[in-house]
Coordinates of C-alpha atoms and ligand atoms in Angstrom, one line a residue:
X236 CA 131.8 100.1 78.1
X237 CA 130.8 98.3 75.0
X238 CA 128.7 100.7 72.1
X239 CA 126.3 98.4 70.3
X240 CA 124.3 99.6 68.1
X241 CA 122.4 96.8 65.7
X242 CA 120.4 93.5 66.8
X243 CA 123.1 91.0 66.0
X244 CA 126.1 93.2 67.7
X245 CA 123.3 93.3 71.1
X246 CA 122.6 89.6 71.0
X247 CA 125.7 88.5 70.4
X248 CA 126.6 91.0 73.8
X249 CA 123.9 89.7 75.8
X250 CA 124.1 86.2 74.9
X251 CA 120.6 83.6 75.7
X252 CA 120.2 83.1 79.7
X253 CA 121.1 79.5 79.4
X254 CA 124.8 80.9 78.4
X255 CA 125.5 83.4 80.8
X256 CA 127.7 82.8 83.9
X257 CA 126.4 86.1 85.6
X258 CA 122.6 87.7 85.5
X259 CA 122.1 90.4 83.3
X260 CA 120.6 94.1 84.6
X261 CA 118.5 96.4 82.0
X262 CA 118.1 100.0 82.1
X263 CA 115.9 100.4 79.3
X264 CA 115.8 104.7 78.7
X265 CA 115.3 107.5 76.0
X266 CA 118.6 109.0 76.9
X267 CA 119.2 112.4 78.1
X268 CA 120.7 110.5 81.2
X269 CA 120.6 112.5 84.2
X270 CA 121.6 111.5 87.8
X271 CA 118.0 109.4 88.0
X272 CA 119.2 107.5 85.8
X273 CA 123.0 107.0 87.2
X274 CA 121.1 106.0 90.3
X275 CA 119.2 103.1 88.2
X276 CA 122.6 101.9 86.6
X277 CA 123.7 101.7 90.5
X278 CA 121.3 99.9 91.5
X279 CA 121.6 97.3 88.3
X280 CA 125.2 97.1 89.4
X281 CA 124.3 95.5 92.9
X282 CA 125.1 91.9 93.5
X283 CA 122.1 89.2 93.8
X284 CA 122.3 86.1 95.6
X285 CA 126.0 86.9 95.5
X286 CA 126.7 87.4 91.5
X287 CA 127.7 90.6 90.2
X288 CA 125.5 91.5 87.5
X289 CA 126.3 92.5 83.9
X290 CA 124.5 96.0 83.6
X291 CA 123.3 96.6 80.1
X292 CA 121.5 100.5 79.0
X293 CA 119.6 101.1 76.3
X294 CA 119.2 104.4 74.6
X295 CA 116.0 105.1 72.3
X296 CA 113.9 107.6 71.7
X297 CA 110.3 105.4 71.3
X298 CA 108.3 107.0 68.4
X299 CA 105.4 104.8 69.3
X300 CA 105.1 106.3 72.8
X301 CA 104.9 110.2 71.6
X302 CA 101.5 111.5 69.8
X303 CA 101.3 113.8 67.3
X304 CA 101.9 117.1 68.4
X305 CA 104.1 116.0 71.3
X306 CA 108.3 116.3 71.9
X307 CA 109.4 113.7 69.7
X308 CA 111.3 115.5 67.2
X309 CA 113.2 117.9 70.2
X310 CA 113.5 115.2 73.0
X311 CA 116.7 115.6 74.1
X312 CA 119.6 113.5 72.4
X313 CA 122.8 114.3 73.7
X314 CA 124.5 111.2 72.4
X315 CA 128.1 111.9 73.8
X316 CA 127.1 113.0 77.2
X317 CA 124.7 109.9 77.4
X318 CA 127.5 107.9 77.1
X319 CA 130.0 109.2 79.6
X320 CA 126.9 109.5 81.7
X321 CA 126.5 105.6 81.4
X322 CA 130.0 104.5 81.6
X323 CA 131.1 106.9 84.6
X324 CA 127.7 104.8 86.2
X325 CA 129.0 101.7 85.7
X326 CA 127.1 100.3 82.5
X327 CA 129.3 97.7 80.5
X328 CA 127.0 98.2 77.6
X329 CA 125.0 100.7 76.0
X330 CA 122.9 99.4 73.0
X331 CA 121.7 102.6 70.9
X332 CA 119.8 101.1 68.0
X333 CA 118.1 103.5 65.1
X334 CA 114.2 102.9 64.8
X335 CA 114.7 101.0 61.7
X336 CA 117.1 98.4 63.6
X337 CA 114.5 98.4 66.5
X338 CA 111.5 97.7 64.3
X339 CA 113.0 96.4 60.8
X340 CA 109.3 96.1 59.3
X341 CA 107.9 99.4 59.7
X342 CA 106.2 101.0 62.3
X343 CA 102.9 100.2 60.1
X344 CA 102.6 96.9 60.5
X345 CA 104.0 96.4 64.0
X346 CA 101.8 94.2 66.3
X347 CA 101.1 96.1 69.6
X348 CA 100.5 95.4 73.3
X349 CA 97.7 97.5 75.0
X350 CA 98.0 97.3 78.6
X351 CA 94.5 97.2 80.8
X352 CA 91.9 99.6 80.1
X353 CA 91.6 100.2 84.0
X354 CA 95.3 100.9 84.3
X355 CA 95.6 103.7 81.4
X356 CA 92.1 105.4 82.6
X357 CA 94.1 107.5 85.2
X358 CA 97.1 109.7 85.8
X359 CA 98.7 110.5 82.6
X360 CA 97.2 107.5 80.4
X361 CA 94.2 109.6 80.0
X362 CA 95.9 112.6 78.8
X363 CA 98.3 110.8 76.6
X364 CA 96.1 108.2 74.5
X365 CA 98.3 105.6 73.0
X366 CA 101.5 106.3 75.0
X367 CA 101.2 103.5 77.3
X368 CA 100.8 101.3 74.5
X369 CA 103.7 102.4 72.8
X370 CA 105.8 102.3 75.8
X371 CA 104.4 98.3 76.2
X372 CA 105.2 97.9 72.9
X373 CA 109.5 98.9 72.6
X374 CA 109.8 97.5 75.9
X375 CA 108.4 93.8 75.1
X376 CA 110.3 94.8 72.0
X377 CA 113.1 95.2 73.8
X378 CA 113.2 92.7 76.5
X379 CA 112.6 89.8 73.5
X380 CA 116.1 90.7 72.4
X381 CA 118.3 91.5 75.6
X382 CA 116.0 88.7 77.7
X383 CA 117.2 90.1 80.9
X384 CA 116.8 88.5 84.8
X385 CA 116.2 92.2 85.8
X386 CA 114.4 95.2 84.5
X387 CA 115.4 98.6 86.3
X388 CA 112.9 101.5 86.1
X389 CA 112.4 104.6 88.4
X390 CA 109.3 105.0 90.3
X391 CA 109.4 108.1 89.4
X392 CA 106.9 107.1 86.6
X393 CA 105.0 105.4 88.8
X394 CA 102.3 104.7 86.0
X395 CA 104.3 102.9 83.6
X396 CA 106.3 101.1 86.0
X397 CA 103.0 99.5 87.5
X398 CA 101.7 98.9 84.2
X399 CA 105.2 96.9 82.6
X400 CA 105.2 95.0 86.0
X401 CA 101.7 94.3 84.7
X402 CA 102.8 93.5 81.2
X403 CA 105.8 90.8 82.5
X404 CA 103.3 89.7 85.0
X405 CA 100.6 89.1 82.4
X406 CA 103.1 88.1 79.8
X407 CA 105.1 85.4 82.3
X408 CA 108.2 86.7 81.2
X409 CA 110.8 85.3 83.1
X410 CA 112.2 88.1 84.9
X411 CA 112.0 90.4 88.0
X412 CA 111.0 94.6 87.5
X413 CA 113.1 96.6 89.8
X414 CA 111.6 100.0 90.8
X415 CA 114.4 102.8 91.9
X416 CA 113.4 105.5 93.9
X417 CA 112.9 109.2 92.5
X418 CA 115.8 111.1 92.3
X419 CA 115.9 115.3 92.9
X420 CA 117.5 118.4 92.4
X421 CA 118.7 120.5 95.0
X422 CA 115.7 122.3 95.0
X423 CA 113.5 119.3 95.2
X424 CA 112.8 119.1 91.6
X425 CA 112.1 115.5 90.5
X426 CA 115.2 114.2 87.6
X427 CA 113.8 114.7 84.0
X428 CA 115.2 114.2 80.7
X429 CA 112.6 116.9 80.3
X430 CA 114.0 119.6 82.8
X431 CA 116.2 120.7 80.3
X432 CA 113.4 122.6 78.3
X433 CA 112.8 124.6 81.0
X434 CA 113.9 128.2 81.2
X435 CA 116.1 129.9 84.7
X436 CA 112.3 131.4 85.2
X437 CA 110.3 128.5 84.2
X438 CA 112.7 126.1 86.6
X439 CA 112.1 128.8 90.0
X440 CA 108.1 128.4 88.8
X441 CA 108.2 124.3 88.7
X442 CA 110.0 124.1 92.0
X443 CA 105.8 124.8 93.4
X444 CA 105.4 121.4 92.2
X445 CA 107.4 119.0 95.0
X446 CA 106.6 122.1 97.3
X447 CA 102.6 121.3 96.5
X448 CA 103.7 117.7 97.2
X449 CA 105.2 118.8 100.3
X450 CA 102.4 120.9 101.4
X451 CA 99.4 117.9 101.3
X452 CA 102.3 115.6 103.7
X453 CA 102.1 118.5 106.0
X454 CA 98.5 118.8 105.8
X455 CA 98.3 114.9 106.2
X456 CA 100.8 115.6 109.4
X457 CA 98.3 118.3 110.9
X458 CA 96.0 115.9 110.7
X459 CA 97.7 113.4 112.7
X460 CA 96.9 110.7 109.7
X461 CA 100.0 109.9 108.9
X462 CA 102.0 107.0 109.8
X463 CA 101.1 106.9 113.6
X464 CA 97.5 107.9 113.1
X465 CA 94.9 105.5 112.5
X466 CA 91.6 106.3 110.8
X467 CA 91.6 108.5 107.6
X468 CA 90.5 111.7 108.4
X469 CA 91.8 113.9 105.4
X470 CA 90.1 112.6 102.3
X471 CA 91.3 112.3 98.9
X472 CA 89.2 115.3 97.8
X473 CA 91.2 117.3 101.0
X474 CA 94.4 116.3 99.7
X475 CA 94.6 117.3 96.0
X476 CA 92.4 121.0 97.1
X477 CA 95.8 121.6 98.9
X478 CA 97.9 120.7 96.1
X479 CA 96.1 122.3 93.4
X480 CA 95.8 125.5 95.7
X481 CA 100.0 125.6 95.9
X482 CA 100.0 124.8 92.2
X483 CA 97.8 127.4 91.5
X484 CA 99.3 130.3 93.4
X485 CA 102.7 129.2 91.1
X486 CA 101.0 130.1 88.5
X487 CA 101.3 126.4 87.0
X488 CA 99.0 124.6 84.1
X489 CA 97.5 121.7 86.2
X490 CA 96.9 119.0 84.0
X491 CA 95.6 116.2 86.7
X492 CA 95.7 115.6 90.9
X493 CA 94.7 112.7 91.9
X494 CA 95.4 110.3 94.6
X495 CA 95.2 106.4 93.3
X496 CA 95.5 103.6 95.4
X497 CA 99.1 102.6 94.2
X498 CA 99.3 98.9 92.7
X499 CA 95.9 99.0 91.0
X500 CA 95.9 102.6 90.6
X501 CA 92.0 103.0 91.4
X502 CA 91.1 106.2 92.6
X503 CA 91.2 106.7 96.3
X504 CA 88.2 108.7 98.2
X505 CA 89.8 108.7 102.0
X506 CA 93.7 107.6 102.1
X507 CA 93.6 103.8 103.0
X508 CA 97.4 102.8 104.5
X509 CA 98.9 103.4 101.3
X510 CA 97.9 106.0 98.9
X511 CA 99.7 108.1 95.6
X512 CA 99.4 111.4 95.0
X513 CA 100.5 112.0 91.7
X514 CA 99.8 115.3 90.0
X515 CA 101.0 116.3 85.9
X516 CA 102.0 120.3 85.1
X517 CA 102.8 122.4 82.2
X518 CA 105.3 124.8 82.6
X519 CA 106.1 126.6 79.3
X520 CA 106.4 124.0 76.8
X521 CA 107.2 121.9 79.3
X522 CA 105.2 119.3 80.5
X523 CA 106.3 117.6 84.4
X524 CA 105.3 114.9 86.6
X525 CA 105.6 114.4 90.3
X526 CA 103.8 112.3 92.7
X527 CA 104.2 111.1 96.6
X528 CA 103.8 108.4 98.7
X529 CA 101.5 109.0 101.5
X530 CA 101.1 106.4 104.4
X531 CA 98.8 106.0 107.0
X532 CA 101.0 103.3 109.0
X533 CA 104.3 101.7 108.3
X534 CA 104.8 98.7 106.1
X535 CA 103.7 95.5 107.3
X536 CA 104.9 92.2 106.4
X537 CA 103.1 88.7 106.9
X538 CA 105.3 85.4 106.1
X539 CA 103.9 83.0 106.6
X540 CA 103.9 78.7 105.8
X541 CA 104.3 75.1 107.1
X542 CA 106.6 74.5 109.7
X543 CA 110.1 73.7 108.7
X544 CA 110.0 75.6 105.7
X545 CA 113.3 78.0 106.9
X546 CA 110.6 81.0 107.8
X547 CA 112.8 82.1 110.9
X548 CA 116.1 82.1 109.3
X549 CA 115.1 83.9 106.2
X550 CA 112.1 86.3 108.2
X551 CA 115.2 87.5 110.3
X552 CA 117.8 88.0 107.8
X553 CA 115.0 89.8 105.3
X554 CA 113.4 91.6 108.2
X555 CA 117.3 93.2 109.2
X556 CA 117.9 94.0 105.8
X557 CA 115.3 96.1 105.1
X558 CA 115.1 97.5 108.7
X559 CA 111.7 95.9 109.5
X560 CA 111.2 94.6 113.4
X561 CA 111.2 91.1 113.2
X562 CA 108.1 89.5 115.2
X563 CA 108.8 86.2 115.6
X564 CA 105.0 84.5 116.7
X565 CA 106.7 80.6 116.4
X566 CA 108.4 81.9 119.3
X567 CA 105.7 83.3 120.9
X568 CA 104.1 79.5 120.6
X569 CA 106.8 77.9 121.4
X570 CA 107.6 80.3 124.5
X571 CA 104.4 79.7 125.9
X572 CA 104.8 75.8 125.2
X573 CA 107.6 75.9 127.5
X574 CA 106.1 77.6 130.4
X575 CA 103.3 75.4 130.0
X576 CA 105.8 72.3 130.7
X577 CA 107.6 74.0 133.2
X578 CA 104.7 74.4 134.9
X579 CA 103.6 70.5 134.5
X580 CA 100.4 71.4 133.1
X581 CA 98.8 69.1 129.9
X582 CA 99.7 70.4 126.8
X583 CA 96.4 69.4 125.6
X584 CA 94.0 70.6 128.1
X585 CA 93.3 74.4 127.2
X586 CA 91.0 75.0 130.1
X587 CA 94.0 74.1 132.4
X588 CA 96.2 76.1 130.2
X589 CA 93.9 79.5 130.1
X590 CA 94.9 80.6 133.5
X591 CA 98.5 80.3 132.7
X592 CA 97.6 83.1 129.8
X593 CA 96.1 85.6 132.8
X594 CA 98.9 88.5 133.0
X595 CA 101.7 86.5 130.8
X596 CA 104.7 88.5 130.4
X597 CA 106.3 87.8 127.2
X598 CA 108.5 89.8 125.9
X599 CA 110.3 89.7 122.5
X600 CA 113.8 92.1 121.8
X601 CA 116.8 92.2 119.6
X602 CA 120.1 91.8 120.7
X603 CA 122.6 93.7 120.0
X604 CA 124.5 90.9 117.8
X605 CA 120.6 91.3 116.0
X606 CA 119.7 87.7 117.4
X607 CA 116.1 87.6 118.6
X608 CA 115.9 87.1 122.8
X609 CA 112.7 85.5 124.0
X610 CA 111.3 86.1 127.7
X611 CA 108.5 84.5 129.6
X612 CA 107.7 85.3 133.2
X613 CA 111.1 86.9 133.6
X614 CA 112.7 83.7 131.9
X615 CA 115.6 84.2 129.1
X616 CA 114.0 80.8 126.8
X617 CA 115.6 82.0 123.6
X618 CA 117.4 78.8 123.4
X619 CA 115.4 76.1 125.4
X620 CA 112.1 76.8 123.0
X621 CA 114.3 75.2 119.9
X622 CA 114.4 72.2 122.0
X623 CA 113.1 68.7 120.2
X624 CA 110.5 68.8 123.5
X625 CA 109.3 71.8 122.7
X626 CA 109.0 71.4 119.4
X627 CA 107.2 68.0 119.9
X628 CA 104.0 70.0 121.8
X629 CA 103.9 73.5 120.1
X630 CA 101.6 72.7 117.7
X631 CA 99.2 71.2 120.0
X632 CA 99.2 74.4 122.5
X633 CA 98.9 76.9 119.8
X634 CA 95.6 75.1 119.1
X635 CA 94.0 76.3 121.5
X636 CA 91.4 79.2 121.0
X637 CA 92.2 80.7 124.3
X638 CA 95.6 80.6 123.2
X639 CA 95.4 81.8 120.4
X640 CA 93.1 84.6 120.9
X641 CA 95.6 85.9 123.7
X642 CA 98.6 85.8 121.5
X643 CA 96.9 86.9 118.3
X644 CA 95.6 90.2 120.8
X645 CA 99.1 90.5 121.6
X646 CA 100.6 90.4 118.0
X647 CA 98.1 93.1 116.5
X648 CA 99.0 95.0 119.2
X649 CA 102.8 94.8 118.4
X650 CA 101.6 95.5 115.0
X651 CA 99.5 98.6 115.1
X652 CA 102.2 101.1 114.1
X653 CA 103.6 99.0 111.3
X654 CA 107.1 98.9 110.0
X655 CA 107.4 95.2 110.8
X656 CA 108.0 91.5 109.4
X657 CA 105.7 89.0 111.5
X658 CA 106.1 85.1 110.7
X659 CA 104.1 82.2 111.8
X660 CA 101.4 79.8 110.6
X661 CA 98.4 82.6 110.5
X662 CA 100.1 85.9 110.3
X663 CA 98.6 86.5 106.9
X664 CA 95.1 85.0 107.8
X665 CA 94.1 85.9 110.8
X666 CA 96.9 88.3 112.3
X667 CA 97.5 90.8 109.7
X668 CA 95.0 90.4 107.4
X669 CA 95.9 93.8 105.9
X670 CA 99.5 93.3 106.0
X671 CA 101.3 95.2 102.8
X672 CA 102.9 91.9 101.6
X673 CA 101.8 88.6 102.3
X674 CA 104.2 85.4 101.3
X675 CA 103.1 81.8 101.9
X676 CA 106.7 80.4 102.3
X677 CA 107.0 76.7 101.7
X678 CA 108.9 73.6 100.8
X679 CA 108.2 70.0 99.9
X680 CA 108.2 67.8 102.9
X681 CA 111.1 65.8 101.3
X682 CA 112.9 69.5 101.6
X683 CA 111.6 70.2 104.6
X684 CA 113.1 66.5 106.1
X685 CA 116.5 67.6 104.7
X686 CA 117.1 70.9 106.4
X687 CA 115.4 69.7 109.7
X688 CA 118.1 67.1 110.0
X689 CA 121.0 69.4 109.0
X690 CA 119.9 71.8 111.4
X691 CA 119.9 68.7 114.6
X692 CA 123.3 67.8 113.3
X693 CA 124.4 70.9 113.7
X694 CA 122.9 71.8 117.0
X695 CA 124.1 68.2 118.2
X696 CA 120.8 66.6 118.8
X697 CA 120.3 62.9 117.4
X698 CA 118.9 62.7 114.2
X699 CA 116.3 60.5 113.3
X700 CA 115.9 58.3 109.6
X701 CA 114.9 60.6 106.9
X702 CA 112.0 59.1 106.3
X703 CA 110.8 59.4 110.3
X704 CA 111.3 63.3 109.7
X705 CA 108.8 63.2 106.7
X706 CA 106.7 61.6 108.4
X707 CA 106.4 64.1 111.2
X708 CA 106.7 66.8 109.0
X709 CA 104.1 65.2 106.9
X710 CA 101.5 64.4 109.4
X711 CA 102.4 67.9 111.5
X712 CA 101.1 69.9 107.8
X713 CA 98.1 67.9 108.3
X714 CA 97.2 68.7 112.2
X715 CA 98.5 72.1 111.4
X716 CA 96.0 72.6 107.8
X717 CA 93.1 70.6 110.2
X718 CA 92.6 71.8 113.6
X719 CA 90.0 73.9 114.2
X720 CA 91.5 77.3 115.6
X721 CA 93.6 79.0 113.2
X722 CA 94.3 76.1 110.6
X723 CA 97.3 76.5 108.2
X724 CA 95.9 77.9 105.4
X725 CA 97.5 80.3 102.5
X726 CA 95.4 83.5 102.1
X727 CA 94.0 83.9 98.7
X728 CA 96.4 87.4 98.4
X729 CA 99.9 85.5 99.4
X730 CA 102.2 85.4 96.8
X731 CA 103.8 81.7 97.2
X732 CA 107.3 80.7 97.7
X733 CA 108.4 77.5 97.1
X734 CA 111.8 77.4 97.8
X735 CA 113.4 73.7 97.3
X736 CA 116.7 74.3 95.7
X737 CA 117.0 77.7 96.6
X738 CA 119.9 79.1 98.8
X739 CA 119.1 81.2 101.9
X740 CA 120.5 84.3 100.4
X741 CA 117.9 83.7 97.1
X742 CA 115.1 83.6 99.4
X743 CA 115.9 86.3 101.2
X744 CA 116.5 88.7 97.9
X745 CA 113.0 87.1 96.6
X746 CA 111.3 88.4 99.7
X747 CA 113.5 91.7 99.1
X748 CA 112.3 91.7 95.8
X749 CA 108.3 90.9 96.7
X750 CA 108.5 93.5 99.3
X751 CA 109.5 96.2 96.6
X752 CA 106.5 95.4 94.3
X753 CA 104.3 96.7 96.8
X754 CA 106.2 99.2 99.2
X755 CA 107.6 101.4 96.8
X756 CA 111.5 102.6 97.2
X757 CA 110.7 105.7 98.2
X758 CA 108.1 105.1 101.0
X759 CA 110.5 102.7 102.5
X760 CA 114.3 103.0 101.4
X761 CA 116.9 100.5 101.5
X762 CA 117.4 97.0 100.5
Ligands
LIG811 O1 110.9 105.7 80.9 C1 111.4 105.8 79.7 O2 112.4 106.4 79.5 C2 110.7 105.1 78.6 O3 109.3 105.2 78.7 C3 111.1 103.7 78.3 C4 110.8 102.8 79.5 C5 112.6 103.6 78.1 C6 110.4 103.1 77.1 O4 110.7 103.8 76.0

């Protein structure tokens, strides 16, 4: 592991983006490493898209983000133990400047970033003025020098981890925030440079504080609210008396309970699907944060996009990576489409088609292999619904409204408990409105034309001219974005993907990556 320690010894390390063969991974910390933050260096370590990363930590205590009065002066700095910590992680750098190599002109005359008022107003910003703004500050500081593709921090500062995805958001920096899940003690406490201040009494005291967390999951439990139950019947107000009441009886200095709605951090009255429950103690001299992640269903995924875009191949591979049932509702379509044929009935007559929809049996499952199986009336049609025929009239049955209405009933249905990844043409409009994550997948038609042809060679169907494959393509967008019932539409909340030029595996990490902004780690682990 390299030790750099001044500006031209870091970017000379790090080298600009355009030069590197391999993405570069940032844990940006104060030191006082602990196993939270061996867990982030892990994480950096992890291949994307099939290139192992360089993994890069930096070690600096912030002056900007303490106020007067606060730990500055004693915050742990254990320089020789932060970097065995480091290396036996897997860092190949640590960069551990002074504050005059950080900020050559003086604190004084620094220009600083002040994240939104609405984002600072809560949780800790309110009881630590300024911090947030120091914390924006020597991390734009320090991403302008290492210019990273990835920036690793834990969730388990939920707060400033929302507000730097805020910053890079805002800021369009070109890279991708990371958030690691909390890491604990044996005894539940969460990993904090911080822990060390506390004495053997003061440590059996704080261990009330992921017990009080504990206690409001049960309470949420009893209440039959959680994850299965529907409704919110345990409201926000419910939820922090419990936690305050264990707190309490530990004999700890509450500084604030709340429970925030997690990405805009707005205070929550009645848990709403997702919900954070974040509280702040003293302990001694010592001051701790926890939170938890409470949810009233599991995660819920809509993906969505133009046919031909690649949705089923990536959808799959995304939904079996992160352990999401994959609900396939092109299949669905195209299932029906099939019986419809079979059954020598007008594709384009949906009164002649609604009777067809009275008591359908069609049934979606995973095989073993992890290949989706697709059953109607008793028929195995995973393979004939790819066929060019049914591909030809699918977009005309799924116009229907009776058909749609039927399937959409179905869908919800299959969606109620959560802890899916549904694709088609309307999942995030008018199926799962209130899905978790929402992504408009797309690519141009020229794109679009390429693939569909690769994938007929392949399956050994003729292939038509390019330029007869835009054309469908082309003029199926159009029916698709026109009809009527259900048109093809991006819902204002879907984060777009275009993905010409990307490989499957990129896709598939950028839903990974989408899904993490909003379903934090540690509601929903693995990746
Ligand atoms: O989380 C921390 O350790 C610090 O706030 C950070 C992000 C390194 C900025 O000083």
């Amino acid at each position: 592991m390299q030790l750099l320690q001044t500006r031209v010894e870091l970017l000379h390390w790090c080298a600009t983006p355009a030069q590197r063969t391999v993405p570069l991974h940032f844990v940006p910390t104060m030191g006082g490493l602990h196993r939270g933050h061996s867990s982030l260096v892990e994480a950096a370590r992890r291949p994307v898209a099939g290139l192992e990363p360089r993994v890069l930590v930096s070690v600096f205590v912030n002056p900007l983000q303490f106020a007067p009065g606060e730990d500055f002066s004693r915050y742990p700095r254990p320089l020789e133990a932060d970097e065995r910590l480091a290396r036996e992680a897997g860092a190949d750098a640590l960069f551990r400047p002074s504050v005059e190599e950080l900020f050559p002109g003086g604190e004084g005359q620094l220009t600083r970033l002040s994240p939104p008022r609405e984002l600072q107003e809560v949780l800790c910003g309110r009881h630590r003025p300024g911090h947030f703004d120091g914390v924006a500050t020597v991390v734009t500081r320090l991403l302008g020098l290492v210019r990273p593709e990835r920036l690793m921090l834990g969730e388990k500062d939920w707060q400033q981890l929302v507000i730097l995805r805020r910053l890079v958001a805002d800021l369009g920096l070109p890279l991708r925030v990371q958030g690691c899940a909390t890491v604990r003690e044996s005894d539940g406490l969460a990993c904090s440079s911080r822990n060390r201040y506390l004495s053997a009494a003061e440590r059996l005291q704080v261990q009330a504080l992921p017990q009080a967390l504990e206690a409001a999951r049960g309470a949420l439990r009893a209440a039959g609210d959680m994850v299965n139950g529907v409704g919110s019947g345990v409201s926000g107000e419910a939820l922090v008396a419990v936690v305050r009441e264990a707190l309490g009886r530990a004999q700890l200095e509450v500084e604030y309970v709340e429970l925030v709605q997690p990405h805009s951090l707005a205070p929550l009255p009645r848990l709403d699907r997702l919900g954070l429950l974040a509280v702040a103690v003293r302990c001694g001299g010592c001051r701790l944060i926890d939170h938890t992640v409470l949810m009233t269903r599991l995660p819920l995924v809509a993906i969505d996009g133009p046919a031909g875009a690649g949705k089923s191949t990536v959808t799959r591979a995304f939904a079996a990576r992160m352990g999401l049932v994959y609900l396939d509702t092109g299949a669905m379509y195209r299932a029906l489409t099939w019986w419809v044929q079979q059954q020598g009935v007008d594709p384009s007559d949906g009164a002649a088609i609604e009777p067809l929809l009275q008591g359908l049996d069609l049934q979606l499952s995973t095989a073993a292999g992890g290949e989706q199986r697709v059953c109607i009336n008793g028929h195995d049609v995973s393979e004939a619904i790819r066929s060019p025929d049914v591909t030809a009239q699918v977009s005309m049955v799924a116009a229907h409204a009776c058909v749609r209405a039927a399937l959409t009933r179905q869908q919800q249905a299959m969606g109620e408990r959560g802890g899916l990844v549904a694709e088609g043409r309307d999942i995030g409009t008018a199926v799962f409105p209130h899905a978790d994550l929402k992504v408009f997948l797309t690519a141009t038609v020229e794109e679009r034309a390429r693939r569909r042809a690769l994938d007929l060679e392949q399956r050994g169907f003729p292939v038509p001219p390019l330029a007869e494959l835009e054309e469908q393509i082309a003029s199926r967008d159009h029916a698709d974005a026109s009809r009527e019932v259900a048109p093809l539409r991006q819902a204002p909340d879907a984060q777009e993907l275009v993905t010409d030029g990307m490989t499957i595996e990129l896709v598939i990490q950028t839903l990974v990556d989408l899904f993490r902004e909003r379903v934090p780690e540690e509601a929903w682990p693995g990746s």
